[in-house]
Amino acid sequence: MNASKLIVMAAAMSVTGTAFAAGSHGGGHGGGVGEPGKAADASRTIQVEMHDNYYEPEAIDVTRGETVRFVIENRGNLVHEFNIGTPEMHDAHQDEMKMMVEHGVIEGGKLHHDMMNMDMGNGHSMKHDDPNSVLVEPGDTKEIVWTFSSKTTMEFACNIPGHYQSGMYGDVNFESAADTQASAH
Amino acid sequence: MKKVLWAGALGLLMPVIAAAGEYNITVDRVMIDTGDFVKEGIGYNGASPGPVLRFKEGETAKINVTNNLDEATSIHWHGLILPFEQDGVPGISFPGIPAGETFTYEFPVVQSGTYWFHSHSGFQEPNGAYGAIVIEPEGREPFRYNREYVIQLTDKHPHDANRIMRNLKKMPDYYNRKQQTVGDFFSDMSNHGFMTTLQDRLAWGDMRMMKADVEDVQGFTGLINGKGPDQNWTGLFEPGERIRLRFINSSAMAYFDIRIPGLEMTVVQADGNNVQPVTVDEFRIGVAETYDVIVRPKTAEAYTIFAESMGRSGYARATLAPEEGMEGAVPDLREAPLLTMADMGGMHGMDHGSMDMSDSSDMSDMDHSSMESMDHSAMEMEDSEQPGSDMESMDNSGMAGMDHSSMIMPEGGASDPFYAEGSGLVPVAANGGKFLSYADLRAQKPLYEEREPTREIELRLTGNMERYTWSINGVKYEDAEPLKLQYGERVRFKFVNETMMTHPMHLHGMWSILDVGAGQWNPVKHTVSVQPGTTVYMETEVDAPGQWAFHCHLSYHAASGMFRKVVVEGGPDQGNTVGIKAEQDGGDA
């Protein structure tokens, strides 16, 4: 990888990073994707299983304003990601994940934690510490608590190269009945 | 993406035989219209290609094949794991299906994925006797898509295949239109100087071949699902859908470089076995290989599926579009590749005839990592900003004894561990992006437990271009003893390609685990391409008793001797081999 390509990727990383810091998202359209929530506020827990390369379930129903605790278990043999966002955000994040694979941070079933702090120049690393996403190694279980805001097109997705493209994503459906209820707040 | 249709649940727009247990196939004389010419050939159920057979993993397939020809026929289920008597190779698995008779195949379907079937009798397959097999898995697929299409390629030639074979035997360059001309000579001369150009030509001449020998049968029309470029086979989609394309190369001789300008392709399966998904811009499909890709066109426009033959002498073309009649731009063929000295890296297996080796003694222990010991003063490097840089890692292990000091070298650049360093055949994506390599393939799930091979068998891929004979270890099929394997062993095959052509090696009945250096994640294939001047390893768990064919899948190479019978000794069904004559008349590809 040459230097200029590295800078472009580093810039791409900073874009998504900044978007979260501002409490917004990088998708560039109307609805908000929500924000990290507190476990104490979670109305329920959704169990998500990761397999090679798909989720079970492949769709979840949420209501606006709801805080959900996701417990994500990797039952496959490969590292997978659980990332909540818009298709556009996933698209942007895929370049970062590609870099992590190209640099050997993610290698099949292994996540090389020691490499995640590697200085990529410009103050960037490959920490992968965005609050809307977790990387899960085979056999591990991780959690995300997320508060959904307004209704928008969202997916949970694994952005490891090839995984999203071959179908490792799930739909986030906003329940219409609940929407009515939520809008009464 | 609310509506997701599951894998294999629907067969769209392709001829489908309902996924029950029993199937009927007739073998017929048919007319094949390529758009460029109309030619009589052989087909199944009245058409070439034949139907897409849809099986379900776990069922028992029963297939009644009725031979309506006036000659014997057979059907081989390419890539399927089955009892050897059902494998369809006359003289090895069974006697064949006589004219006018019906033979019933019956075997359990123990796998899933994209495969194909074809005649293994004479040249019926290049004459049109092929079709596709799609096997739906018992469980879910490890990926998802909204619709799927089979994309089956072939290189249809206006000449009958028997005539092609006769012409090749008489004149091996009969169908090679890309021979270098006097004009090329003068053009190279002005670039490289007279003596170097002359020596370059003499060196190639000594090896009885030409730089342009990438494809030895040119003049074909590339077909996709039986349609020529102008007939434009079209698959429909709704924008935003994921489409699974099941590419099958059923060509007699042609490798294809496949791209869909405007779309990335995520490769999810190779030779019927799932691979860890890898997204590419272009891939090369060897003869008899299959690759499944998932594409996702997001806009309502027409996309061209463009398949250029490796030697750029022809192409196939099809379209993905939101509605019938739409067309995307059809790219021009890129410039034909020329073989380089590197592609001759293992050439000691070729008949060098009168090649003068008298002044080469100082090169036999050549160490190319330090260039000092090599006289390359007369060597010309095109684009030689860093002379020598593309030579340093060249694998010249097989070059000892050859004076190649005056050959013209190509510019360095693209490399792929499955091609000789500096090879003229290394593929490059048309858009400058990612081109799939064997090195990218990883099994999605290991099929076998990893273990050390019990022994290694070296198979040198050999030939004499002058006489158009092709062989293994210098011995052609009719002169060779069967290759004996023991049930339960794990054999490591070492392919050493000592010719300047690519050979897609196909072992029947047992999987070919291609060594890409990934241990238990090595991809599992049924056909392994071995590029000129390279050594490729594959391992096979010998888990299928009986006798099997093992051959180069280029039709005219298999027919002229690059073929072996494999006998698996021992095992649970050993008794089944009794009564099968060890006939040697089965050299049909």
mmCIF file of C-alpha atoms in Angstrom, chain B residues 176-508:
data_model
loop_
_atom_site.group_PDB
_atom_site.id
_atom_site.type_symbol
_atom_site.label_atom_id
_atom_site.label_comp_id
_atom_site.label_asym_id
_atom_site.label_seq_id
_atom_site.Cartn_x
_atom_site.Cartn_y
_atom_site.Cartn_z
ATOM 1 C CA ASN B 176 -3.381 -19.951 -34.196
ATOM 2 C CA ARG B 177 -4.090 -16.673 -35.895
ATOM 3 C CA LYS B 178 -1.826 -14.659 -33.689
ATOM 4 C CA GLN B 179 1.460 -15.911 -35.025
ATOM 5 C CA GLN B 180 4.111 -13.332 -35.143
ATOM 6 C CA THR B 181 4.625 -11.933 -38.579
ATOM 7 C CA VAL B 182 7.438 -10.478 -40.585
ATOM 8 C CA GLY B 183 5.963 -7.119 -39.665
ATOM 9 C CA ASP B 184 6.331 -7.909 -35.958
ATOM 10 C CA PHE B 185 9.895 -8.874 -36.666
ATOM 11 C CA PHE B 186 10.741 -5.511 -38.170
ATOM 12 C CA SER B 187 8.860 -3.689 -35.455
ATOM 13 C CA ASP B 188 10.740 -5.560 -32.723
ATOM 14 C CA MET B 189 13.923 -5.009 -34.652
ATOM 15 C CA SER B 190 13.533 -1.245 -34.568
ATOM 16 C CA ASN B 191 12.852 -1.455 -30.830
ATOM 17 C CA HIS B 192 15.385 -4.018 -29.841
ATOM 18 C CA GLY B 193 17.924 -4.198 -32.631
ATOM 19 C CA PHE B 194 18.419 -6.807 -35.296
ATOM 20 C CA MET B 195 20.586 -9.347 -33.515
ATOM 21 C CA THR B 196 18.509 -9.467 -30.353
ATOM 22 C CA THR B 197 15.277 -9.819 -32.285
ATOM 23 C CA LEU B 198 16.743 -12.515 -34.455
ATOM 24 C CA GLN B 199 18.056 -14.379 -31.432
ATOM 25 C CA ASP B 200 14.710 -14.026 -29.705
ATOM 26 C CA ARG B 201 12.957 -15.628 -32.650
ATOM 27 C CA LEU B 202 15.543 -18.351 -32.951
ATOM 28 C CA ALA B 203 15.238 -19.177 -29.258
ATOM 29 C CA TRP B 204 11.465 -19.562 -29.512
ATOM 30 C CA GLY B 205 11.835 -21.511 -32.726
ATOM 31 C CA ASP B 206 14.176 -23.927 -31.031
ATOM 32 C CA MET B 207 11.513 -24.632 -28.477
ATOM 33 C CA ARG B 208 9.037 -25.440 -31.246
ATOM 34 C CA MET B 209 6.567 -22.868 -30.200
ATOM 35 C CA MET B 210 5.560 -19.324 -30.613
ATOM 36 C CA LYS B 211 5.060 -16.512 -28.169
ATOM 37 C CA ALA B 212 1.478 -16.286 -29.262
ATOM 38 C CA ASP B 213 0.590 -19.856 -28.311
ATOM 39 C CA VAL B 214 -1.784 -18.802 -25.562
ATOM 40 C CA GLU B 215 -4.772 -20.349 -27.308
ATOM 41 C CA ASP B 216 -4.221 -23.109 -29.791
ATOM 42 C CA VAL B 217 -7.803 -23.187 -31.054
ATOM 43 C CA GLN B 218 -8.956 -19.762 -32.163
ATOM 44 C CA GLY B 219 -11.837 -18.714 -34.378
ATOM 45 C CA PHE B 220 -14.656 -19.573 -31.976
ATOM 46 C CA THR B 221 -17.732 -17.635 -30.933
ATOM 47 C CA GLY B 222 -18.144 -17.290 -27.173
ATOM 48 C CA LEU B 223 -21.585 -18.352 -25.981
ATOM 49 C CA ILE B 224 -23.394 -17.652 -22.710
ATOM 50 C CA ASN B 225 -26.298 -20.021 -22.060
ATOM 51 C CA GLY B 226 -26.165 -20.878 -25.750
ATOM 52 C CA LYS B 227 -26.357 -17.279 -26.970
ATOM 53 C CA GLY B 228 -23.680 -15.532 -29.017
ATOM 54 C CA PRO B 229 -22.612 -11.934 -28.350
ATOM 55 C CA ASP B 230 -25.206 -10.503 -30.734
ATOM 56 C CA GLN B 231 -27.970 -12.727 -29.373
ATOM 57 C CA ASN B 232 -27.216 -11.181 -25.969
ATOM 58 C CA TRP B 233 -28.586 -13.450 -23.253
ATOM 59 C CA THR B 234 -30.267 -11.172 -20.708
ATOM 60 C CA GLY B 235 -31.020 -11.677 -17.026
ATOM 61 C CA LEU B 236 -33.493 -9.321 -15.361
ATOM 62 C CA PHE B 237 -33.190 -7.657 -11.963
ATOM 63 C CA GLU B 238 -34.737 -4.974 -9.775
ATOM 64 C CA PRO B 239 -32.285 -2.290 -8.646
ATOM 65 C CA GLY B 240 -30.913 -2.981 -5.167
ATOM 66 C CA GLU B 241 -31.297 -6.741 -5.437
ATOM 67 C CA ARG B 242 -28.442 -9.111 -4.812
ATOM 68 C CA ILE B 243 -28.026 -11.509 -7.732
ATOM 69 C CA ARG B 244 -26.149 -14.780 -7.563
ATOM 70 C CA LEU B 245 -24.444 -15.597 -10.851
ATOM 71 C CA ARG B 246 -23.328 -19.188 -11.252
ATOM 72 C CA PHE B 247 -20.501 -19.050 -13.804
ATOM 73 C CA ILE B 248 -19.579 -22.351 -15.451
ATOM 74 C CA ASN B 249 -16.882 -22.622 -18.110
ATOM 75 C CA SER B 250 -17.927 -25.489 -20.367
ATOM 76 C CA SER B 251 -15.467 -24.553 -23.112
ATOM 77 C CA ALA B 252 -13.425 -27.068 -25.022
ATOM 78 C CA MET B 253 -10.302 -24.916 -24.832
ATOM 79 C CA ALA B 254 -10.925 -21.289 -23.837
ATOM 80 C CA TYR B 255 -10.238 -19.646 -20.496
ATOM 81 C CA PHE B 256 -12.277 -16.483 -19.972
ATOM 82 C CA ASP B 257 -11.537 -13.246 -18.110
ATOM 83 C CA ILE B 258 -14.883 -12.074 -16.769
ATOM 84 C CA ARG B 259 -15.995 -8.645 -15.665
ATOM 85 C CA ILE B 260 -19.197 -6.641 -15.369
ATOM 86 C CA PRO B 261 -18.203 -2.994 -15.861
ATOM 87 C CA GLY B 262 -19.836 -0.906 -13.138
ATOM 88 C CA LEU B 263 -20.297 -3.788 -10.697
ATOM 89 C CA GLU B 264 -18.051 -5.414 -8.160
ATOM 90 C CA MET B 265 -18.431 -9.162 -7.879
ATOM 91 C CA THR B 266 -18.223 -10.976 -4.546
ATOM 92 C CA VAL B 267 -16.952 -14.499 -5.148
ATOM 93 C CA VAL B 268 -18.701 -16.892 -2.741
ATOM 94 C CA GLN B 269 -18.104 -20.299 -4.285
ATOM 95 C CA ALA B 270 -15.489 -22.006 -6.433
ATOM 96 C CA ASP B 271 -16.075 -25.412 -8.036
ATOM 97 C CA GLY B 272 -19.221 -25.919 -5.967
ATOM 98 C CA ASN B 273 -17.555 -25.339 -2.600
ATOM 99 C CA ASN B 274 -18.211 -22.180 -0.632
ATOM 100 C CA VAL B 275 -15.268 -19.866 -0.178
ATOM 101 C CA GLN B 276 -14.815 -16.970 2.192
ATOM 102 C CA PRO B 277 -16.306 -14.116 0.180
ATOM 103 C CA VAL B 278 -13.827 -12.007 -1.738
ATOM 104 C CA THR B 279 -14.860 -8.967 -3.738
ATOM 105 C CA VAL B 280 -13.171 -8.514 -7.097
ATOM 106 C CA ASP B 281 -13.473 -6.507 -10.289
ATOM 107 C CA GLU B 282 -12.579 -9.379 -12.565
ATOM 108 C CA PHE B 283 -11.756 -13.066 -12.484
ATOM 109 C CA ARG B 284 -10.356 -15.718 -14.804
ATOM 110 C CA ILE B 285 -12.318 -18.952 -15.145
ATOM 111 C CA GLY B 286 -10.435 -21.993 -16.329
ATOM 112 C CA VAL B 287 -11.968 -24.643 -18.521
ATOM 113 C CA ALA B 288 -14.348 -26.805 -16.413
ATOM 114 C CA GLU B 289 -14.199 -24.506 -13.365
ATOM 115 C CA THR B 290 -17.187 -22.820 -11.777
ATOM 116 C CA TYR B 291 -17.330 -19.599 -9.764
ATOM 117 C CA ASP B 292 -20.402 -18.210 -8.033
ATOM 118 C CA VAL B 293 -20.479 -14.481 -7.468
ATOM 119 C CA ILE B 294 -22.966 -12.101 -5.892
ATOM 120 C CA VAL B 295 -23.509 -8.725 -7.534
ATOM 121 C CA ARG B 296 -25.728 -5.870 -6.477
ATOM 122 C CA PRO B 297 -26.714 -3.408 -9.201
ATOM 123 C CA LYS B 298 -28.205 -0.401 -7.449
ATOM 124 C CA THR B 299 -29.331 1.607 -10.463
ATOM 125 C CA ALA B 300 -31.849 0.780 -13.211
ATOM 126 C CA GLU B 301 -29.384 0.410 -16.053
ATOM 127 C CA ALA B 302 -28.050 -2.362 -18.253
ATOM 128 C CA TYR B 303 -24.777 -4.022 -17.220
ATOM 129 C CA THR B 304 -22.691 -6.043 -19.659
ATOM 130 C CA ILE B 305 -21.264 -9.375 -18.552
ATOM 131 C CA PHE B 306 -18.105 -9.428 -20.623
ATOM 132 C CA ALA B 307 -16.002 -12.566 -20.947
ATOM 133 C CA GLU B 308 -12.844 -12.164 -23.002
ATOM 134 C CA SER B 309 -10.914 -15.281 -23.809
ATOM 135 C CA MET B 310 -7.479 -15.379 -22.148
ATOM 136 C CA GLY B 311 -5.754 -15.123 -25.546
ATOM 137 C CA ARG B 312 -8.181 -12.379 -26.634
ATOM 138 C CA SER B 313 -9.191 -14.230 -29.761
ATOM 139 C CA GLY B 314 -12.882 -14.151 -28.904
ATOM 140 C CA TYR B 315 -15.442 -13.182 -26.296
ATOM 141 C CA ALA B 316 -18.822 -13.988 -24.857
ATOM 142 C CA ARG B 317 -21.277 -11.329 -23.788
ATOM 143 C CA ALA B 318 -24.533 -11.167 -21.868
ATOM 144 C CA THR B 319 -26.537 -8.491 -20.078
ATOM 145 C CA LEU B 320 -28.095 -7.868 -16.689
ATOM 146 C CA ALA B 321 -30.873 -5.319 -17.067
ATOM 147 C CA PRO B 322 -34.069 -4.119 -15.396
ATOM 148 C CA GLU B 323 -35.987 -4.998 -18.581
ATOM 149 C CA GLU B 324 -35.585 -6.947 -21.807
ATOM 150 C CA GLY B 325 -33.978 -5.183 -24.748
ATOM 151 C CA MET B 326 -31.698 -2.885 -22.757
ATOM 152 C CA GLU B 327 -27.988 -3.016 -23.574
ATOM 153 C CA GLY B 328 -24.849 -1.738 -21.925
ATOM 154 C CA ALA B 329 -21.662 -0.752 -23.717
ATOM 155 C CA VAL B 330 -19.636 -3.696 -24.994
ATOM 156 C CA PRO B 331 -15.928 -3.112 -24.360
ATOM 157 C CA ASP B 332 -13.259 -3.721 -27.006
ATOM 158 C CA LEU B 333 -11.083 -6.764 -26.680
ATOM 159 C CA ARG B 334 -7.838 -5.929 -24.950
ATOM 160 C CA GLU B 335 -4.512 -6.628 -26.566
ATOM 161 C CA ALA B 336 -3.537 -10.282 -26.705
ATOM 162 C CA PRO B 337 -0.938 -11.361 -24.168
ATOM 163 C CA LEU B 338 2.338 -12.804 -25.408
ATOM 164 C CA LEU B 339 4.088 -15.577 -23.589
ATOM 165 C CA THR B 340 7.398 -14.600 -22.103
ATOM 166 C CA MET B 341 10.514 -16.489 -21.260
ATOM 167 C CA ALA B 342 9.133 -16.917 -17.753
ATOM 168 C CA ASP B 343 6.254 -18.961 -19.126
ATOM 169 C CA MET B 344 8.865 -21.351 -20.418
ATOM 170 C CA GLY B 345 10.356 -21.679 -16.964
ATOM 171 C CA GLY B 346 9.770 -25.392 -16.690
ATOM 172 C CA MET B 347 10.207 -26.257 -20.284
ATOM 173 C CA HIS B 348 12.702 -29.088 -20.019
ATOM 174 C CA GLY B 349 9.816 -31.472 -20.543
ATOM 175 C CA MET B 350 9.243 -30.235 -24.045
ATOM 176 C CA ASP B 351 11.036 -31.745 -26.959
ATOM 177 C CA HIS B 352 13.770 -29.279 -27.619
ATOM 178 C CA GLY B 353 14.827 -30.932 -30.806
ATOM 179 C CA SER B 354 18.068 -29.559 -32.048
ATOM 180 C CA MET B 355 18.446 -26.901 -29.424
ATOM 181 C CA ASP B 356 22.049 -26.001 -28.930
ATOM 182 C CA MET B 357 23.057 -26.313 -25.331
ATOM 183 C CA SER B 358 26.754 -26.210 -25.907
ATOM 184 C CA ASP B 359 27.339 -22.750 -24.521
ATOM 185 C CA SER B 360 25.043 -23.066 -21.568
ATOM 186 C CA SER B 361 27.138 -24.940 -19.084
ATOM 187 C CA ASP B 362 27.817 -21.785 -17.134
ATOM 188 C CA MET B 363 24.107 -21.336 -16.527
ATOM 189 C CA SER B 364 23.185 -24.637 -15.016
ATOM 190 C CA ASP B 365 23.721 -23.494 -11.465
ATOM 191 C CA MET B 366 22.334 -20.109 -12.013
ATOM 192 C CA ASP B 367 21.258 -18.204 -8.940
ATOM 193 C CA HIS B 368 19.014 -15.444 -10.092
ATOM 194 C CA SER B 369 18.791 -13.745 -6.768
ATOM 195 C CA SER B 370 22.191 -12.359 -7.500
ATOM 196 C CA MET B 371 22.318 -11.356 -11.080
ATOM 197 C CA GLU B 372 26.063 -11.286 -11.287
ATOM 198 C CA SER B 373 26.517 -14.865 -12.344
ATOM 199 C CA MET B 374 24.291 -14.463 -15.324
ATOM 200 C CA ASP B 375 25.175 -12.976 -18.620
ATOM 201 C CA HIS B 376 22.268 -10.801 -19.436
ATOM 202 C CA SER B 377 24.122 -8.280 -21.473
ATOM 203 C CA ALA B 378 22.045 -8.935 -24.536
ATOM 204 C CA MET B 379 18.772 -9.082 -22.709
ATOM 205 C CA GLU B 380 16.394 -6.280 -23.403
ATOM 206 C CA MET B 381 14.010 -5.075 -20.801
ATOM 207 C CA GLU B 382 11.080 -3.076 -22.046
ATOM 208 C CA ASP B 383 10.310 -0.153 -19.769
ATOM 209 C CA SER B 384 13.566 -0.881 -18.072
ATOM 210 C CA GLU B 385 13.827 1.913 -15.552
ATOM 211 C CA GLN B 386 15.096 -0.606 -13.049
ATOM 212 C CA PRO B 387 16.847 -3.192 -15.118
ATOM 213 C CA GLY B 388 16.879 -6.499 -13.393
ATOM 214 C CA SER B 389 14.191 -5.732 -10.884
ATOM 215 C CA ASP B 390 11.684 -8.011 -12.484
ATOM 216 C CA MET B 391 14.259 -10.719 -12.905
ATOM 217 C CA GLU B 392 15.412 -11.086 -9.361
ATOM 218 C CA SER B 393 12.708 -13.285 -8.048
ATOM 219 C CA MET B 394 12.058 -15.165 -11.233
ATOM 220 C CA ASP B 395 11.625 -18.837 -10.691
ATOM 221 C CA ASN B 396 13.975 -20.331 -13.176
ATOM 222 C CA SER B 397 14.322 -23.597 -11.444
ATOM 223 C CA GLY B 398 13.604 -25.508 -14.589
ATOM 224 C CA MET B 399 15.629 -23.347 -16.903
ATOM 225 C CA ALA B 400 19.000 -24.851 -16.326
ATOM 226 C CA GLY B 401 20.655 -25.583 -19.586
ATOM 227 C CA MET B 402 18.803 -23.050 -21.657
ATOM 228 C CA ASP B 403 20.470 -20.086 -23.185
ATOM 229 C CA HIS B 404 17.882 -17.433 -22.849
ATOM 230 C CA SER B 405 20.228 -14.541 -22.556
ATOM 231 C CA SER B 406 19.016 -12.921 -25.689
ATOM 232 C CA MET B 407 15.273 -13.161 -25.237
ATOM 233 C CA ILE B 408 13.176 -10.052 -25.036
ATOM 234 C CA MET B 409 11.696 -9.587 -21.586
ATOM 235 C CA PRO B 410 8.351 -7.965 -20.926
ATOM 236 C CA GLU B 411 7.878 -5.153 -18.513
ATOM 237 C CA GLY B 412 7.422 -6.170 -14.923
ATOM 238 C CA GLY B 413 4.351 -5.260 -12.938
ATOM 239 C CA ALA B 414 1.418 -7.519 -12.300
ATOM 240 C CA SER B 415 2.223 -10.652 -10.392
ATOM 241 C CA ASP B 416 0.277 -13.586 -9.058
ATOM 242 C CA PRO B 417 1.842 -16.459 -7.130
ATOM 243 C CA PHE B 418 0.061 -18.920 -9.413
ATOM 244 C CA TYR B 419 1.842 -17.583 -12.493
ATOM 245 C CA ALA B 420 5.536 -17.643 -13.268
ATOM 246 C CA GLU B 421 7.218 -14.423 -12.204
ATOM 247 C CA GLY B 422 7.319 -12.233 -15.283
ATOM 248 C CA SER B 423 4.714 -14.360 -17.053
ATOM 249 C CA GLY B 424 2.927 -12.751 -19.955
ATOM 250 C CA LEU B 425 -0.300 -14.370 -18.790
ATOM 251 C CA VAL B 426 -0.693 -12.656 -15.409
ATOM 252 C CA PRO B 427 -4.187 -11.182 -15.554
ATOM 253 C CA VAL B 428 -4.802 -7.513 -14.865
ATOM 254 C CA ALA B 429 -8.237 -6.027 -14.182
ATOM 255 C CA ALA B 430 -9.473 -3.796 -17.001
ATOM 256 C CA ASN B 431 -10.351 -1.043 -14.510
ATOM 257 C CA GLY B 432 -7.053 -1.356 -12.649
ATOM 258 C CA GLY B 433 -8.831 -2.923 -9.676
ATOM 259 C CA LYS B 434 -8.774 -6.316 -8.056
ATOM 260 C CA PHE B 435 -8.305 -9.454 -10.159
ATOM 261 C CA LEU B 436 -9.064 -12.711 -8.368
ATOM 262 C CA SER B 437 -6.126 -15.039 -7.756
ATOM 263 C CA TYR B 438 -6.176 -18.631 -6.547
ATOM 264 C CA ALA B 439 -4.218 -17.161 -3.628
ATOM 265 C CA ASP B 440 -7.381 -15.305 -2.540
ATOM 266 C CA LEU B 441 -9.444 -18.469 -2.207
ATOM 267 C CA ARG B 442 -10.146 -19.772 1.304
ATOM 268 C CA ALA B 443 -12.568 -22.532 2.154
ATOM 269 C CA GLN B 444 -15.612 -21.191 3.944
ATOM 270 C CA LYS B 445 -15.601 -24.304 6.092
ATOM 271 C CA PRO B 446 -12.854 -26.943 6.046
ATOM 272 C CA LEU B 447 -14.209 -30.104 4.437
ATOM 273 C CA TYR B 448 -11.556 -32.414 5.849
ATOM 274 C CA GLU B 449 -9.451 -32.388 8.952
ATOM 275 C CA GLU B 450 -5.995 -31.111 8.215
ATOM 276 C CA ARG B 451 -3.338 -33.809 8.237
ATOM 277 C CA GLU B 452 0.041 -34.533 6.729
ATOM 278 C CA PRO B 453 -0.090 -36.166 3.318
ATOM 279 C CA THR B 454 0.940 -39.801 3.346
ATOM 280 C CA ARG B 455 2.953 -39.422 0.152
ATOM 281 C CA GLU B 456 3.693 -37.119 -2.750
ATOM 282 C CA ILE B 457 3.184 -37.948 -6.411
ATOM 283 C CA GLU B 458 4.870 -35.791 -9.013
ATOM 284 C CA LEU B 459 2.989 -35.312 -12.262
ATOM 285 C CA ARG B 460 4.917 -33.441 -14.913
ATOM 286 C CA LEU B 461 2.610 -31.960 -17.506
ATOM 287 C CA THR B 462 4.403 -32.533 -20.763
ATOM 288 C CA GLY B 463 3.906 -32.275 -24.498
ATOM 289 C CA ASN B 464 5.316 -31.805 -27.912
ATOM 290 C CA MET B 465 3.726 -28.921 -29.718
ATOM 291 C CA GLU B 466 5.267 -29.979 -33.013
ATOM 292 C CA ARG B 467 3.316 -33.229 -33.082
ATOM 293 C CA TYR B 468 0.457 -31.966 -30.932
ATOM 294 C CA THR B 469 0.930 -34.700 -28.381
ATOM 295 C CA TRP B 470 0.190 -34.008 -24.743
ATOM 296 C CA SER B 471 1.171 -36.285 -21.915
ATOM 297 C CA ILE B 472 1.901 -36.742 -18.222
ATOM 298 C CA ASN B 473 5.482 -37.510 -17.229
ATOM 299 C CA GLY B 474 6.209 -37.771 -20.932
ATOM 300 C CA VAL B 475 3.856 -40.738 -21.396
ATOM 301 C CA LYS B 476 0.538 -40.442 -23.156
ATOM 302 C CA TYR B 477 -2.602 -42.203 -21.970
ATOM 303 C CA GLU B 478 -2.578 -45.267 -24.174
ATOM 304 C CA ASP B 479 0.999 -46.082 -23.145
ATOM 305 C CA ALA B 480 0.553 -45.405 -19.434
ATOM 306 C CA GLU B 481 -0.059 -47.650 -16.461
ATOM 307 C CA PRO B 482 -2.955 -46.564 -14.249
ATOM 308 C CA LEU B 483 -2.044 -44.401 -11.283
ATOM 309 C CA LYS B 484 -2.636 -46.520 -8.174
ATOM 310 C CA LEU B 485 -3.829 -44.911 -4.951
ATOM 311 C CA GLN B 486 -4.632 -46.622 -1.677
ATOM 312 C CA TYR B 487 -7.994 -46.074 -0.049
ATOM 313 C CA GLY B 488 -7.530 -43.980 3.091
ATOM 314 C CA GLU B 489 -4.340 -42.218 2.130
ATOM 315 C CA ARG B 490 -3.932 -38.514 1.597
ATOM 316 C CA VAL B 491 -1.925 -37.892 -1.524
ATOM 317 C CA ARG B 492 -0.082 -34.700 -2.278
ATOM 318 C CA PHE B 493 0.037 -34.165 -6.035
ATOM 319 C CA LYS B 494 2.824 -32.004 -7.393
ATOM 320 C CA PHE B 495 1.990 -30.640 -10.839
ATOM 321 C CA VAL B 496 5.003 -29.355 -12.740
ATOM 322 C CA ASN B 497 3.928 -27.657 -15.931
ATOM 323 C CA GLU B 498 6.735 -28.154 -18.411
ATOM 324 C CA THR B 499 4.728 -26.867 -21.354
ATOM 325 C CA MET B 500 3.869 -23.331 -22.310
ATOM 326 C CA MET B 501 0.142 -23.848 -22.122
ATOM 327 C CA THR B 502 -2.203 -23.693 -19.152
ATOM 328 C CA HIS B 503 -3.681 -27.038 -18.133
ATOM 329 C CA PRO B 504 -6.903 -27.364 -16.096
ATOM 330 C CA MET B 505 -6.336 -30.686 -14.322
ATOM 331 C CA HIS B 506 -9.479 -32.529 -13.303
ATOM 332 C CA LEU B 507 -9.528 -35.508 -10.957
ATOM 333 C CA HIS B 508 -12.820 -37.374 -10.970
#
